[in-house]
Tab-separated table of C-alpha atoms and ligand atoms in Angstrom:
chain	number	residue	atom	x	y	z
A	1	MET	CA	24.297	-88.262	-20.025
A	2	LYS	CA	21.437	-86.381	-18.331
A	3	THR	CA	19.013	-84.033	-20.108
A	4	ILE	CA	20.600	-80.675	-20.780
A	5	ILE	CA	18.196	-78.220	-19.182
A	6	GLU	CA	17.529	-74.527	-19.728
A	7	PRO	CA	20.079	-72.949	-17.368
A	8	PHE	CA	17.626	-70.368	-16.056
A	9	LYS	CA	14.220	-70.107	-14.444
A	10	ILE	CA	11.480	-67.870	-15.757
A	11	LYS	CA	10.664	-64.696	-13.860
A	12	SER	CA	8.426	-62.894	-16.299
A	13	VAL	CA	6.252	-64.334	-19.045
A	14	GLU	CA	4.682	-62.986	-22.204
A	15	PRO	CA	1.616	-64.696	-23.689
A	16	ILE	CA	1.722	-65.830	-27.320
A	17	HIS	CA	-1.227	-65.515	-29.670
A	18	PHE	CA	-3.073	-68.375	-31.280
A	19	THR	CA	-4.796	-68.049	-34.662
A	20	THR	CA	-6.806	-70.415	-36.856
A	21	ARG	CA	-5.589	-71.780	-40.171
A	22	GLU	CA	-8.210	-69.668	-42.031
A	23	GLN	CA	-6.975	-66.539	-40.254
A	24	ARG	CA	-3.371	-67.355	-41.109
A	25	ILE	CA	-4.181	-67.828	-44.794
A	26	GLU	CA	-5.744	-64.359	-44.837
A	27	ILE	CA	-2.938	-62.790	-42.765
A	28	LEU	CA	-0.331	-64.138	-45.167
A	29	LYS	CA	-2.214	-62.885	-48.207
A	30	GLN	CA	-2.506	-59.422	-46.655
A	31	ALA	CA	1.245	-59.495	-46.008
A	32	GLY	CA	1.994	-60.149	-49.684
A	33	TYR	CA	3.418	-63.517	-48.616
A	34	ASN	CA	6.334	-61.706	-47.030
A	35	PRO	CA	6.976	-62.753	-43.413
A	36	PHE	CA	8.504	-59.333	-42.664
A	37	MET	CA	5.055	-57.828	-43.335
A	38	ILE	CA	3.192	-60.016	-40.824
A	39	HIS	CA	2.207	-58.400	-37.519
A	40	ALA	CA	4.209	-60.136	-34.803
A	41	ASP	CA	1.028	-60.594	-32.754
A	42	ASP	CA	-0.208	-62.961	-35.444
A	43	VAL	CA	2.847	-65.198	-35.071
A	44	LEU	CA	2.799	-68.109	-32.630
A	45	ILE	CA	6.483	-69.024	-32.613
A	46	ASP	CA	8.723	-66.400	-34.104
A	47	LEU	CA	11.875	-67.791	-35.685
A	48	LEU	CA	12.312	-64.874	-38.080
A	49	THR	CA	15.552	-63.909	-36.430
A	50	ASP	CA	17.728	-64.329	-33.390
A	51	SER	CA	18.580	-60.640	-33.692
A	52	GLY	CA	17.429	-58.394	-30.883
A	53	THR	CA	14.986	-61.051	-29.735
A	54	SER	CA	16.909	-62.399	-26.722
A	55	ALA	CA	15.318	-62.550	-23.298
A	56	MET	CA	17.363	-60.348	-20.995
A	57	SER	CA	18.409	-61.551	-17.572
A	58	SER	CA	17.324	-60.011	-14.281
A	59	LYS	CA	20.818	-58.528	-14.014
A	60	GLN	CA	20.493	-56.941	-17.428
A	61	TRP	CA	17.144	-55.444	-16.410
A	62	ALA	CA	18.755	-54.196	-13.227
A	63	GLY	CA	21.422	-52.606	-15.455
A	64	ILE	CA	18.658	-50.887	-17.422
A	65	MET	CA	17.526	-49.141	-14.215
A	66	ASP	CA	21.110	-48.382	-13.322
A	67	GLY	CA	22.025	-46.891	-16.723
A	68	ASP	CA	23.717	-43.503	-16.621
A	69	GLU	CA	22.182	-41.205	-19.226
A	70	SER	CA	24.883	-38.530	-19.139
A	71	TYR	CA	25.523	-37.219	-22.645
A	72	ALA	CA	29.302	-37.446	-22.317
A	73	GLY	CA	31.443	-39.749	-20.213
A	74	SER	CA	28.576	-41.847	-18.863
A	75	LYS	CA	29.664	-44.519	-16.382
A	76	SER	CA	27.647	-46.996	-18.446
A	77	PHE	CA	29.938	-46.278	-21.393
A	78	TYR	CA	33.007	-47.079	-19.337
A	79	ARG	CA	31.483	-50.342	-18.157
A	80	PHE	CA	30.584	-51.177	-21.768
A	81	GLU	CA	34.051	-50.244	-22.995
A	82	GLU	CA	35.674	-52.445	-20.368
A	83	ALA	CA	33.437	-55.415	-21.226
A	84	VAL	CA	34.207	-55.118	-24.947
A	85	LYS	CA	37.930	-54.669	-24.294
A	86	LYS	CA	38.030	-57.695	-22.016
A	87	ILE	CA	36.749	-59.942	-24.785
A	88	THR	CA	38.208	-58.367	-27.933
A	89	GLY	CA	41.429	-56.889	-26.573
A	90	MET	CA	40.901	-53.949	-28.964
A	91	LYS	CA	42.170	-50.491	-28.046
A	92	PHE	CA	39.401	-48.232	-29.373
A	93	ILE	CA	35.763	-49.076	-28.672
A	94	ILE	CA	33.024	-47.237	-30.538
A	95	PRO	CA	29.392	-47.921	-29.624
A	96	THR	CA	26.781	-47.948	-32.403
A	97	HIS	CA	23.030	-48.519	-32.384
A	98	GLN	CA	23.413	-51.828	-34.176
A	99	GLY	CA	25.784	-53.855	-36.332
A	100	ARG	CA	25.000	-52.184	-39.615
A	101	ALA	CA	25.768	-48.756	-38.187
A	102	ALA	CA	29.270	-50.002	-37.389
A	103	GLU	CA	29.477	-51.380	-40.942
A	104	LYS	CA	28.213	-48.145	-42.446
A	105	ILE	CA	30.896	-46.138	-40.660
A	106	LEU	CA	33.689	-48.603	-41.417
A	107	PHE	CA	32.910	-48.962	-45.123
A	108	THR	CA	32.141	-45.294	-45.683
A	109	ILE	CA	35.704	-44.602	-44.607
A	110	THR	CA	37.466	-47.578	-46.182
A	111	GLY	CA	35.214	-48.347	-49.186
A	112	GLY	CA	34.426	-46.673	-52.501
A	113	LYS	CA	34.539	-47.540	-56.182
A	114	GLY	CA	37.372	-49.852	-57.171
A	115	LYS	CA	37.708	-51.329	-53.675
A	116	TYR	CA	37.114	-54.980	-52.796
A	117	PHE	CA	36.244	-56.606	-49.479
A	118	PRO	CA	36.725	-60.364	-49.175
A	119	ASN	CA	34.852	-62.283	-46.460
A	120	ASN	CA	34.003	-65.938	-45.844
A	121	THR	CA	30.418	-64.814	-46.531
A	122	HIS	CA	29.115	-61.281	-46.182
A	123	PHE	CA	25.917	-60.976	-44.223
A	124	ASP	CA	23.193	-59.113	-46.160
A	125	THR	CA	23.674	-55.770	-44.361
A	126	THR	CA	27.456	-56.064	-44.656
A	127	ARG	CA	27.210	-56.674	-48.382
A	128	ALA	CA	24.719	-53.817	-48.748
A	129	ASN	CA	26.955	-51.390	-46.853
A	130	VAL	CA	29.989	-52.378	-48.934
A	131	GLU	CA	28.065	-52.069	-52.201
A	132	PHE	CA	26.439	-48.802	-51.171
A	133	THR	CA	29.894	-47.176	-51.285
A	134	GLY	CA	30.473	-48.524	-54.816
A	135	ALA	CA	32.891	-51.185	-53.587
A	136	GLU	CA	32.511	-54.919	-54.158
A	137	ALA	CA	31.783	-57.582	-51.548
A	138	ILE	CA	33.474	-60.904	-52.334
A	139	ASP	CA	32.551	-64.225	-50.682
A	140	LEU	CA	35.346	-66.806	-50.435
A	141	LEU	CA	33.780	-69.644	-48.468
A	142	VAL	CA	35.434	-73.077	-48.422
A	143	GLU	CA	33.835	-75.471	-50.915
A	144	VAL	CA	32.411	-77.764	-48.234
A	145	GLY	CA	30.430	-74.811	-46.835
A	146	LYS	CA	28.420	-74.676	-50.061
A	147	HIS	CA	27.134	-78.238	-49.740
A	148	PRO	CA	24.310	-78.494	-47.204
A	149	GLU	CA	24.371	-82.293	-47.206
A	150	ILE	CA	28.078	-82.690	-46.339
A	151	ARG	CA	28.853	-82.898	-42.624
A	152	ALA	CA	32.019	-81.118	-41.561
A	153	ASP	CA	33.137	-79.388	-38.385
A	154	PHE	CA	34.014	-75.942	-39.734
A	155	LYS	CA	31.898	-75.208	-42.759
A	156	GLY	CA	32.213	-71.466	-42.174
A	157	ASN	CA	35.929	-71.358	-42.977
A	158	MET	CA	37.524	-68.954	-45.412
A	159	ASP	CA	38.998	-70.586	-48.509
A	160	ILE	CA	42.609	-69.626	-47.858
A	161	ALA	CA	43.909	-70.575	-51.322
A	162	GLU	CA	41.142	-68.561	-52.980
A	163	LEU	CA	41.830	-65.616	-50.703
A	164	ARG	CA	45.478	-65.585	-51.715
A	165	LYS	CA	44.566	-65.877	-55.405
A	166	PHE	CA	42.039	-63.102	-55.005
A	167	ILE	CA	44.534	-60.758	-53.374
A	168	ILE	CA	47.148	-61.393	-56.088
A	169	LYS	CA	44.598	-60.905	-58.865
A	170	THR	CA	42.992	-57.787	-57.372
A	171	GLY	CA	46.077	-56.085	-55.947
A	172	LYS	CA	46.481	-55.535	-52.229
A	173	GLU	CA	46.158	-51.764	-52.717
A	174	ASN	CA	42.516	-52.313	-53.733
A	175	ILE	CA	41.672	-54.335	-50.646
A	176	PRO	CA	41.294	-52.012	-47.649
A	177	LEU	CA	40.512	-54.886	-45.308
A	178	CYS	CA	39.537	-58.530	-45.193
A	179	MET	CA	36.681	-59.782	-43.041
A	180	ILE	CA	35.761	-63.075	-41.463
A	181	THR	CA	32.259	-63.644	-40.122
A	182	VAL	CA	31.847	-65.824	-37.021
A	183	THR	CA	29.708	-67.809	-37.158
A	184	ASN	CA	28.864	-67.643	-40.853
A	185	ASN	CA	25.251	-66.492	-40.649
A	186	SER	CA	24.397	-66.486	-44.367
A	187	GLY	CA	26.065	-69.859	-44.845
A	188	GLY	CA	24.098	-71.677	-42.168
A	189	GLY	CA	25.520	-70.326	-38.894
A	190	GLN	CA	28.537	-72.551	-39.435
A	191	PRO	CA	31.626	-72.006	-37.304
A	192	VAL	CA	35.104	-70.945	-38.351
A	193	SER	CA	38.054	-72.786	-36.821
A	194	MET	CA	40.849	-71.088	-34.905
A	195	GLN	CA	43.264	-72.599	-37.402
A	196	ASN	CA	41.386	-70.897	-40.223
A	197	ILE	CA	41.307	-67.516	-38.468
A	198	LYS	CA	45.067	-67.836	-37.920
A	199	GLU	CA	45.718	-68.774	-41.546
A	200	THR	CA	43.515	-65.937	-42.791
A	201	LYS	CA	45.483	-63.564	-40.595
A	202	SER	CA	48.816	-64.807	-41.883
A	203	VAL	CA	47.763	-64.359	-45.538
A	204	CYS	CA	46.494	-60.861	-44.670
A	205	ASP	CA	49.791	-60.098	-42.926
A	206	GLU	CA	51.788	-61.137	-45.985
A	207	TYR	CA	50.014	-58.444	-47.990
A	208	ASN	CA	49.605	-55.947	-45.184
A	209	ILE	CA	45.805	-56.126	-45.231
A	210	PRO	CA	44.025	-55.645	-41.891
A	211	LEU	CA	41.745	-58.491	-40.761
A	212	PHE	CA	38.356	-57.637	-39.286
A	213	ILE	CA	36.033	-60.033	-37.504
A	214	ASP	CA	32.272	-59.708	-37.892
A	215	ALA	CA	31.750	-60.967	-34.352
A	216	CYS	CA	27.956	-61.188	-34.025
A	217	ARG	CA	28.102	-64.807	-32.792
A	218	PHE	CA	31.614	-64.981	-31.415
A	219	ALA	CA	30.615	-66.962	-28.307
A	220	GLU	CA	28.739	-69.617	-30.267
A	221	ASN	CA	31.774	-69.862	-32.555
A	222	ALA	CA	34.139	-70.150	-29.584
A	223	TYR	CA	31.987	-72.915	-28.104
A	224	PHE	CA	32.164	-74.896	-31.367
A	225	ILE	CA	35.943	-74.495	-31.311
A	226	LYS	CA	35.983	-75.869	-27.777
A	227	MET	CA	33.830	-78.835	-28.803
A	228	ARG	CA	35.438	-79.618	-32.137
A	229	GLU	CA	38.979	-78.294	-32.494
A	230	PRO	CA	41.802	-80.342	-30.977
A	231	GLY	CA	43.735	-78.467	-28.320
A	232	TYR	CA	40.840	-76.289	-27.169
A	233	GLU	CA	38.781	-78.779	-25.151
A	234	ASN	CA	40.201	-77.596	-21.831
A	235	LYS	CA	40.235	-73.859	-22.534
A	236	THR	CA	37.449	-71.578	-21.381
A	237	VAL	CA	35.154	-70.053	-23.986
A	238	LEU	CA	36.359	-66.634	-22.864
A	239	ALA	CA	39.998	-67.598	-23.472
A	240	ILE	CA	39.083	-69.029	-26.882
A	241	ALA	CA	37.209	-65.854	-27.823
A	242	GLN	CA	40.157	-63.754	-26.691
A	243	GLU	CA	42.471	-65.815	-28.864
A	244	MET	CA	40.141	-65.450	-31.882
A	245	PHE	CA	40.206	-61.670	-31.516
A	246	SER	CA	43.956	-61.615	-30.964
A	247	TYR	CA	44.347	-62.310	-34.708
A	248	ALA	CA	42.132	-59.363	-35.676
A	249	ASP	CA	42.855	-55.699	-36.285
A	250	GLY	CA	39.247	-54.679	-35.897
A	251	VAL	CA	35.794	-55.970	-34.999
A	252	THR	CA	32.237	-55.099	-35.965
A	253	MET	CA	29.463	-56.530	-33.860
A	254	SER	CA	25.728	-56.496	-33.625
A	255	ALA	CA	25.110	-56.805	-29.890
A	256	LYS	CA	21.604	-57.981	-30.806
A	257	LYS	CA	23.053	-61.474	-31.206
A	258	ASP	CA	25.688	-62.670	-28.764
A	259	ALA	CA	25.404	-59.749	-26.364
A	260	LEU	CA	21.863	-60.827	-25.447
A	261	VAL	CA	20.282	-57.397	-25.889
A	262	ASN	CA	17.452	-55.950	-27.911
A	263	ILE	CA	19.511	-53.153	-29.468
A	264	GLY	CA	23.166	-52.211	-29.738
A	265	GLY	CA	26.438	-52.816	-31.502
A	266	PHE	CA	29.993	-51.644	-31.739
A	267	LEU	CA	33.068	-51.113	-33.800
A	268	ALA	CA	36.356	-51.984	-32.106
A	269	LEU	CA	39.699	-51.047	-33.596
A	270	ASN	CA	43.417	-51.115	-32.926
A	271	ASN	CA	44.400	-48.472	-35.461
A	272	GLU	CA	44.215	-45.042	-33.856
A	273	GLU	CA	43.993	-43.051	-37.067
A	274	LEU	CA	41.119	-45.164	-38.356
A	275	ALA	CA	39.446	-44.958	-34.940
A	276	MET	CA	39.634	-41.148	-35.052
A	277	LYS	CA	38.015	-41.055	-38.487
A	278	CYS	CA	35.318	-43.498	-37.391
A	279	ARG	CA	34.581	-41.494	-34.250
A	280	ASN	CA	34.241	-38.311	-36.257
A	281	LEU	CA	31.745	-39.943	-38.579
A	282	LEU	CA	29.977	-41.518	-35.597
A	283	ILE	CA	29.383	-38.063	-34.160
A	284	VAL	CA	27.763	-36.966	-37.440
A	285	THR	CA	25.537	-40.018	-37.907
A	286	GLU	CA	25.047	-41.809	-34.576
A	287	GLY	CA	25.923	-39.604	-31.623
A	288	PHE	CA	28.771	-38.672	-29.342
A	289	SER	CA	31.484	-41.273	-28.925
A	290	THR	CA	30.443	-42.346	-25.424
A	291	TYR	CA	26.936	-43.375	-26.468
A	292	GLY	CA	26.900	-43.764	-30.282
A	293	GLY	CA	23.144	-43.844	-30.826
A	294	LEU	CA	22.388	-45.867	-27.695
A	295	ALA	CA	20.953	-44.915	-24.335
A	296	GLY	CA	23.190	-45.364	-21.304
A	297	ARG	CA	20.908	-48.172	-20.141
A	298	ASP	CA	21.493	-50.039	-23.412
A	299	LEU	CA	25.249	-49.855	-22.832
A	300	GLU	CA	24.752	-51.378	-19.368
A	301	ALA	CA	22.665	-54.210	-20.814
A	302	VAL	CA	25.337	-54.962	-23.448
A	303	ALA	CA	28.109	-54.980	-20.843
A	304	GLN	CA	26.154	-57.420	-18.677
A	305	GLY	CA	25.158	-59.541	-21.697
A	306	LEU	CA	28.788	-59.914	-22.753
A	307	GLU	CA	29.544	-61.349	-19.321
A	308	GLU	CA	26.654	-63.802	-19.508
A	309	ILE	CA	27.222	-65.017	-23.061
A	310	VAL	CA	30.502	-66.780	-22.276
A	311	ASP	CA	28.823	-68.896	-19.577
A	312	GLU	CA	29.374	-72.461	-20.694
A	313	HIS	CA	26.142	-73.854	-19.214
A	314	TYR	CA	24.301	-71.327	-21.324
A	315	LEU	CA	26.269	-72.188	-24.475
A	316	GLN	CA	25.860	-75.914	-23.920
A	317	TYR	CA	22.073	-75.479	-23.691
A	318	ARG	CA	22.054	-73.071	-26.622
A	319	ILE	CA	23.998	-75.253	-29.034
A	320	ARG	CA	22.242	-78.420	-27.843
A	321	SER	CA	18.734	-77.062	-28.405
A	322	ILE	CA	19.540	-76.323	-32.058
A	323	GLU	CA	21.315	-79.666	-32.448
A	324	TYR	CA	18.298	-81.472	-30.955
A	325	LEU	CA	15.932	-79.886	-33.458
A	326	GLY	CA	18.364	-80.766	-36.248
A	327	GLU	CA	18.748	-84.402	-35.198
A	328	LYS	CA	15.006	-84.975	-35.137
A	329	LEU	CA	14.512	-83.299	-38.510
A	330	VAL	CA	17.233	-85.404	-40.099
A	331	ALA	CA	15.687	-88.538	-38.585
A	332	ALA	CA	12.393	-87.565	-40.253
A	333	GLY	CA	14.168	-87.128	-43.601
A	334	VAL	CA	13.890	-83.321	-43.726
A	335	PRO	CA	16.863	-81.903	-45.686
A	336	ILE	CA	18.776	-79.346	-43.635
A	337	ILE	CA	22.279	-77.957	-43.523
A	338	GLU	CA	24.256	-80.513	-41.598
A	339	PRO	CA	25.444	-80.376	-38.976
A	340	PRO	CA	23.237	-77.525	-37.678
A	341	GLY	CA	25.027	-74.286	-36.871
A	342	GLY	CA	24.799	-72.307	-33.666
A	343	HIS	CA	21.710	-70.151	-33.916
A	344	ALA	CA	19.375	-71.632	-36.461
A	345	ILE	CA	18.199	-74.554	-38.509
A	346	TYR	CA	18.529	-74.033	-42.234
A	347	ILE	CA	16.189	-76.091	-44.366
A	348	ASP	CA	17.628	-76.939	-47.784
A	349	ALA	CA	14.768	-75.733	-49.965
A	350	LYS	CA	16.197	-77.179	-53.193
A	351	ARG	CA	15.906	-80.694	-51.800
A	352	PHE	CA	12.726	-79.997	-49.810
A	353	ALA	CA	10.744	-78.662	-52.791
A	354	PRO	CA	12.651	-79.782	-55.922
A	355	GLN	CA	9.560	-79.195	-58.087
A	356	ILE	CA	9.900	-75.398	-57.625
A	357	PRO	CA	12.596	-73.772	-59.814
A	358	GLN	CA	14.937	-71.261	-58.188
A	359	GLU	CA	13.343	-68.304	-59.983
A	360	GLN	CA	10.073	-69.201	-58.258
A	361	PHE	CA	11.576	-68.975	-54.768
A	362	PRO	CA	11.229	-72.462	-53.251
A	363	GLY	CA	12.341	-71.092	-49.874
A	364	GLN	CA	9.561	-68.515	-49.857
A	365	SER	CA	7.052	-71.273	-50.523
A	366	ILE	CA	8.245	-73.251	-47.481
A	367	VAL	CA	8.176	-70.112	-45.324
A	368	SER	CA	4.512	-69.572	-46.272
A	369	ALA	CA	3.618	-73.190	-45.595
A	370	LEU	CA	5.181	-73.149	-42.117
A	371	PHE	CA	3.162	-70.090	-41.215
A	372	ILE	CA	-0.114	-71.533	-42.481
A	373	GLU	CA	0.489	-74.909	-40.868
A	374	GLY	CA	1.528	-73.721	-37.432
A	375	GLY	CA	1.930	-69.947	-37.164
A	376	ILE	CA	5.712	-70.324	-37.305
A	377	ARG	CA	7.645	-67.492	-38.882
A	378	GLY	CA	10.924	-68.263	-40.657
A	379	VAL	CA	12.793	-66.470	-43.419
A	380	GLU	CA	14.063	-67.259	-46.900
A	381	ILE	CA	17.812	-67.018	-47.403
A	382	GLY	CA	18.219	-67.749	-51.064
A	383	SER	CA	17.272	-66.220	-54.398
A	384	LEU	CA	15.060	-63.630	-52.752
A	385	MET	CA	17.664	-62.404	-50.284
A	386	PHE	CA	20.787	-62.795	-52.419
A	387	GLY	CA	19.586	-63.227	-56.016
A	388	LYS	CA	20.818	-60.737	-58.609
A	389	TYR	CA	19.679	-60.019	-62.159
A	390	ASP	CA	21.819	-60.270	-65.265
A	391	SER	CA	21.586	-57.654	-68.029
A	392	TYR	CA	18.575	-59.513	-69.514
A	393	GLY	CA	16.711	-59.386	-66.217
A	394	LYS	CA	17.228	-63.084	-65.620
A	395	LEU	CA	17.806	-64.226	-62.054
A	396	ILE	CA	21.374	-65.117	-61.057
A	397	PRO	CA	20.657	-67.399	-58.100
A	398	PRO	CA	23.003	-67.799	-55.132
A	399	PRO	CA	24.519	-71.265	-54.567
A	400	MET	CA	21.995	-72.264	-51.886
A	401	GLU	CA	18.243	-71.919	-51.388
A	402	LEU	CA	17.622	-71.991	-47.659
A	403	VAL	CA	14.904	-71.337	-45.123
A	404	ARG	CA	16.300	-70.117	-41.852
A	405	LEU	CA	14.565	-70.853	-38.587
A	406	ALA	CA	16.541	-68.760	-36.125
A	407	VAL	CA	16.063	-69.478	-32.467
A	408	PRO	CA	15.920	-66.432	-30.155
A	409	ARG	CA	18.212	-66.745	-27.141
A	410	ARG	CA	16.644	-67.866	-23.828
A	411	VAL	CA	13.093	-67.305	-25.167
A	412	TYR	CA	11.556	-70.654	-26.068
A	413	THR	CA	11.489	-73.891	-24.099
A	414	GLN	CA	11.847	-77.518	-25.097
A	415	SER	CA	8.125	-77.940	-25.786
A	416	HIS	CA	8.127	-74.958	-28.150
A	417	ILE	CA	10.967	-76.625	-30.030
A	418	ASP	CA	9.051	-79.929	-30.112
A	419	PHE	CA	6.041	-78.122	-31.546
A	420	VAL	CA	8.205	-76.520	-34.263
A	421	LEU	CA	9.492	-79.966	-35.116
A	422	GLU	CA	5.967	-81.344	-35.527
A	423	ILE	CA	4.965	-78.504	-37.842
A	424	ILE	CA	8.034	-78.803	-40.065
A	425	ILE	CA	7.466	-82.540	-40.411
A	426	GLU	CA	3.803	-81.929	-41.233
A	427	VAL	CA	4.757	-79.498	-44.030
A	428	PHE	CA	7.422	-81.917	-45.243
A	429	LYS	CA	4.820	-84.656	-45.622
A	430	LYS	CA	2.783	-82.334	-47.880
A	431	ARG	CA	5.807	-80.990	-49.781
A	432	SER	CA	4.653	-82.169	-53.203
A	433	THR	CA	1.725	-79.709	-52.982
A	434	LEU	CA	3.968	-76.638	-52.479
A	435	LYS	CA	3.804	-74.038	-55.253
A	436	GLY	CA	6.208	-71.385	-56.535
A	437	TYR	CA	5.894	-67.620	-56.082
A	438	LYS	CA	6.492	-64.571	-58.223
A	439	ILE	CA	7.503	-61.091	-57.085
A	440	VAL	CA	4.953	-58.342	-57.747
A	441	TYR	CA	6.896	-55.552	-55.990
A	442	GLU	CA	10.560	-55.181	-55.047
A	443	ALA	CA	12.902	-52.442	-53.795
A	444	PRO	CA	16.313	-51.907	-55.413
A	445	MET	CA	18.292	-52.965	-52.302
A	446	LEU	CA	17.606	-55.475	-49.515
A	447	ARG	CA	14.402	-56.341	-51.362
A	448	HIS	CA	13.515	-59.266	-49.103
A	449	PHE	CA	12.365	-56.885	-46.371
A	450	THR	CA	9.587	-55.296	-48.430
A	451	ALA	CA	8.922	-57.453	-51.515
A	452	ARG	CA	5.385	-58.639	-52.217
A	453	PHE	CA	4.494	-61.944	-53.862
A	454	GLU	CA	1.761	-63.909	-55.537
A	455	GLU	CA	1.436	-67.648	-55.630
A	456	ILE	CA	1.920	-69.216	-59.081
A	457	GLY	CA	-0.641	-71.649	-60.425
B	501	PLP	C1	22.904	-59.232	-37.731
B	501	PLP	C2	24.184	-59.234	-38.429
B	501	PLP	C3	24.759	-58.042	-38.883
B	501	PLP	C4	24.061	-56.699	-38.797
B	501	PLP	O1	23.691	-56.349	-37.539
B	501	PLP	P1	22.368	-55.473	-37.217
B	501	PLP	O2	22.426	-55.275	-35.759
B	501	PLP	O3	21.196	-56.262	-37.666
B	501	PLP	O4	22.497	-54.203	-37.980
B	501	PLP	C5	25.993	-58.139	-39.472
B	501	PLP	N1	26.623	-59.303	-39.638
B	501	PLP	C6	26.097	-60.475	-39.213
B	501	PLP	C7	26.847	-61.748	-39.396
B	501	PLP	C8	24.855	-60.479	-38.608
B	501	PLP	O5	24.328	-61.635	-38.206
């Protein structure tokens, strides 16, 4: 087997900024130890997110020039609509400025107090948009997905038995829709099998509950199906994606992930009445239905990106570069979610820094150390992002404490990845010196974006 190479050559470059360790210590302190508060110019390798950070292709940039900025009926909208329809097969395509805008519209219409939305795992914005309406967001991930150390092919699957139990207990009339997130971002970017999507759909059908796919990383998921699920090895990724969506009644997507753009999203639906309601709300909050908060050029870039994302040379390189980083980390003894998912490495902070209790945010401590050691920016996905308080103000921690290192698409090369590896291993060697953190400021919702910390001890 030959080296899997980046399936592109570089046409335009952007310098990255080097800092000293002393500078980074000061930068982090100024940022309240919150990576979201660090100026991006002070980051050497930015693995904060794979969202909106993709490098666009020359054809996407050409599309930007070619974008039609007509307020209504722009040709860029029709190209976008066709691209989304080709992949999802949905009848009604509604552009939005990003994924959460699609969620906001969908849950404003379907949510409200007394309503419940099951999902394999809600992403943070999905959960926030559900809860904002007074409804409840329920995660029903398969057990194996909650154990970072267990290797399995489809750790993003919905727990079908639990879903059925949940529907019976809650009453189908209180469940406006069921969602399945591919890949499961909050649970380690783990894929969902076709079998599981089918079974979820058949349970939903029994109770007449529509199934929605949160499709942010549909192409990465489809590639895992091709690699791992018997019967799919000879199908194209496009055909696999089309089959995945054939079991859905609706789709929300942040185009900032698998559409390879810097901004954009959509809501795609089969139900005309729901589509009408969503469009009406779109016009109030986002814009007219043929641009939905985007510029015509953005719609062009999404349409082109959706064509490029199903390229199997790209997906092979994409999935392999994450797998490579994962293999080397495991060989060095660093605890991560195994096997790695499609877009990121997730360090298991509980095993990495067992001396730090969950209420002192072990993940946040590792995030700080990676920045100080090598100017690498990652993000905590654990008690900070998903922790709740009980009535005594005591933390209710989520099942996993993770640090996510998300790899932007087509941005970094092999040597960047090798450098990241060296820094993580360096921090791992010093792990016994890591200290806990306490929150000194937090917002009532999505607190991880703005919280400020102090080191303990
Ligand atoms: C990013 C993401 C969203 C939200 O999309 P934005 O474009 O950031 O608003 C929703 N669900 C999942 C799984 C995501 O990864």
